[in-house]
Amino acid sequence: MSIDATTLVRHEWEDGARRLEAERGDRRRYERLLAQVEVVIEELRKQIGQTYSLAELSTAYRDAERWARAAVEDRAPSPGWHRDLALAVAAAFHAYQRGATDCQA
């Protein structure tokens, strides 16, 4: 059985969301991560708009770290933010996928 690229990245997004929630115990860190996630979501709105499919979102994910790095560095930097960027990006995409026209999860 072959798994397509969209399914694979959705697993990455789910893992990012799970890792984000695991940080709830450290309120300060969790709030910093949430700020980063919100910046990435704002950029997603600019990048792909309000109407999109999971495939389009998956395609946007390929280049997300580049534009997310610039956005987070500009609007939500915190100590060690660059180490958390992949987590913030995955969690943001996980949240944003719910608005996809073909999302069933």
mmCIF file of C-alpha atoms in Angstrom:
data_model
loop_
_atom_site.group_PDB
_atom_site.id
_atom_site.type_symbol
_atom_site.label_atom_id
_atom_site.label_comp_id
_atom_site.label_asym_id
_atom_site.label_seq_id
_atom_site.Cartn_x
_atom_site.Cartn_y
_atom_site.Cartn_z
ATOM 1 C CA MET A 1 0.000 0.000 0.000
ATOM 2 C CA SER A 2 1.417 3.351 -1.051
ATOM 3 C CA ILE A 3 0.971 6.489 1.033
ATOM 4 C CA ASP A 4 0.743 9.741 -0.909
ATOM 5 C CA ALA A 5 2.716 12.893 -0.061
ATOM 6 C CA THR A 6 -0.304 14.702 1.385
ATOM 7 C CA THR A 7 -0.938 11.862 3.819
ATOM 8 C CA LEU A 8 2.701 11.892 4.896
ATOM 9 C CA VAL A 9 2.799 15.613 5.603
ATOM 10 C CA ARG A 10 -0.513 15.425 7.448
ATOM 11 C CA HIS A 11 1.176 12.941 9.796
ATOM 12 C CA GLU A 12 3.979 15.490 10.309
ATOM 13 C CA TRP A 13 1.389 18.184 11.034
ATOM 14 C CA GLU A 14 -0.373 15.959 13.538
ATOM 15 C CA ASP A 15 2.919 15.222 15.269
ATOM 16 C CA GLY A 16 3.651 18.955 15.448
ATOM 17 C CA ALA A 17 0.262 19.629 17.027
ATOM 18 C CA ARG A 18 0.845 16.820 19.531
ATOM 19 C CA ARG A 19 4.284 18.182 20.421
ATOM 20 C CA LEU A 20 2.836 21.666 20.827
ATOM 21 C CA GLU A 21 0.189 20.404 23.242
ATOM 22 C CA ALA A 22 2.869 18.537 25.198
ATOM 23 C CA GLU A 23 4.377 21.945 26.020
ATOM 24 C CA ARG A 24 1.264 23.160 27.891
ATOM 25 C CA GLY A 25 2.964 22.437 31.212
ATOM 26 C CA ASP A 26 5.515 25.184 30.559
ATOM 27 C CA ARG A 27 3.202 28.161 30.215
ATOM 28 C CA ARG A 28 5.816 30.655 29.014
ATOM 29 C CA ARG A 29 7.221 28.331 26.358
ATOM 30 C CA TYR A 30 3.735 27.291 25.277
ATOM 31 C CA GLU A 31 2.674 30.931 24.848
ATOM 32 C CA ARG A 32 5.795 31.686 22.802
ATOM 33 C CA LEU A 33 5.075 28.689 20.592
ATOM 34 C CA LEU A 34 1.442 29.754 20.165
ATOM 35 C CA ALA A 35 2.614 33.205 19.066
ATOM 36 C CA GLN A 36 4.832 31.578 16.443
ATOM 37 C CA VAL A 37 1.998 29.336 15.267
ATOM 38 C CA GLU A 38 -0.283 32.361 14.891
ATOM 39 C CA VAL A 39 2.331 34.176 12.778
ATOM 40 C CA VAL A 40 2.635 31.131 10.509
ATOM 41 C CA ILE A 41 -1.161 30.916 10.169
ATOM 42 C CA GLU A 42 -1.315 34.614 9.247
ATOM 43 C CA GLU A 43 1.301 33.985 6.565
ATOM 44 C CA LEU A 44 -0.616 30.938 5.318
ATOM 45 C CA ARG A 45 -3.648 33.151 4.773
ATOM 46 C CA LYS A 46 -1.479 35.414 2.635
ATOM 47 C CA GLN A 47 0.220 32.532 0.819
ATOM 48 C CA ILE A 48 -2.799 30.402 -0.113
ATOM 49 C CA GLY A 49 -5.862 32.385 0.892
ATOM 50 C CA GLN A 50 -9.129 31.186 2.374
ATOM 51 C CA THR A 51 -10.086 28.586 -0.264
ATOM 52 C CA TYR A 52 -7.634 25.727 -0.755
ATOM 53 C CA SER A 53 -7.373 21.956 -0.946
ATOM 54 C CA LEU A 54 -5.198 19.665 1.134
ATOM 55 C CA ALA A 55 -2.975 19.143 -1.916
ATOM 56 C CA GLU A 56 -2.451 22.903 -2.226
ATOM 57 C CA LEU A 57 -1.689 23.135 1.476
ATOM 58 C CA SER A 58 0.747 20.232 1.165
ATOM 59 C CA THR A 59 2.510 22.011 -1.701
ATOM 60 C CA ALA A 60 2.782 25.201 0.372
ATOM 61 C CA TYR A 61 4.359 23.174 3.176
ATOM 62 C CA ARG A 62 7.364 22.293 1.012
ATOM 63 C CA ASP A 63 8.580 25.899 1.073
ATOM 64 C CA ALA A 64 7.052 26.939 4.399
ATOM 65 C CA GLU A 65 10.173 26.929 6.508
ATOM 66 C CA ARG A 66 11.768 29.632 4.335
ATOM 67 C CA TRP A 67 8.921 32.132 4.531
ATOM 68 C CA ALA A 68 7.952 31.117 8.082
ATOM 69 C CA ARG A 69 11.497 31.759 9.258
ATOM 70 C CA ALA A 70 11.373 35.330 7.981
ATOM 71 C CA ALA A 71 7.892 35.952 9.428
ATOM 72 C CA VAL A 72 8.615 34.507 12.882
ATOM 73 C CA GLU A 73 11.980 36.236 13.084
ATOM 74 C CA ASP A 74 10.268 39.543 12.297
ATOM 75 C CA ARG A 75 7.076 39.214 14.377
ATOM 76 C CA ALA A 76 7.507 36.576 17.109
ATOM 77 C CA PRO A 77 11.159 36.015 17.907
ATOM 78 C CA SER A 78 11.986 34.583 21.317
ATOM 79 C CA PRO A 79 15.030 32.897 22.793
ATOM 80 C CA GLY A 80 15.691 29.752 20.777
ATOM 81 C CA TRP A 81 12.807 30.403 18.348
ATOM 82 C CA HIS A 82 14.779 28.968 15.424
ATOM 83 C CA ARG A 83 14.968 25.573 17.197
ATOM 84 C CA ASP A 84 11.166 25.520 17.489
ATOM 85 C CA LEU A 85 10.352 26.672 13.970
ATOM 86 C CA ALA A 86 9.618 23.220 12.531
ATOM 87 C CA LEU A 87 7.250 22.482 15.419
ATOM 88 C CA ALA A 88 5.436 25.825 14.990
ATOM 89 C CA VAL A 89 5.128 25.337 11.226
ATOM 90 C CA ALA A 90 3.753 21.796 11.550
ATOM 91 C CA ALA A 91 1.283 22.823 14.262
ATOM 92 C CA ALA A 92 0.117 25.794 12.184
ATOM 93 C CA PHE A 93 -0.461 23.639 9.113
ATOM 94 C CA HIS A 94 -2.315 21.118 11.281
ATOM 95 C CA ALA A 95 -4.682 23.840 12.463
ATOM 96 C CA TYR A 96 -5.052 25.393 9.005
ATOM 97 C CA GLN A 97 -5.859 22.098 7.257
ATOM 98 C CA ARG A 98 -9.311 22.150 8.885
ATOM 99 C CA GLY A 99 -10.317 24.880 6.454
ATOM 100 C CA ALA A 100 -9.392 22.876 3.348
ATOM 101 C CA THR A 101 -12.234 22.245 0.955
ATOM 102 C CA ASP A 102 -11.539 18.514 1.050
ATOM 103 C CA CYS A 103 -10.598 18.055 4.712
ATOM 104 C CA GLN A 104 -12.457 15.235 6.422
ATOM 105 C CA ALA A 105 -10.547 15.254 9.716
#
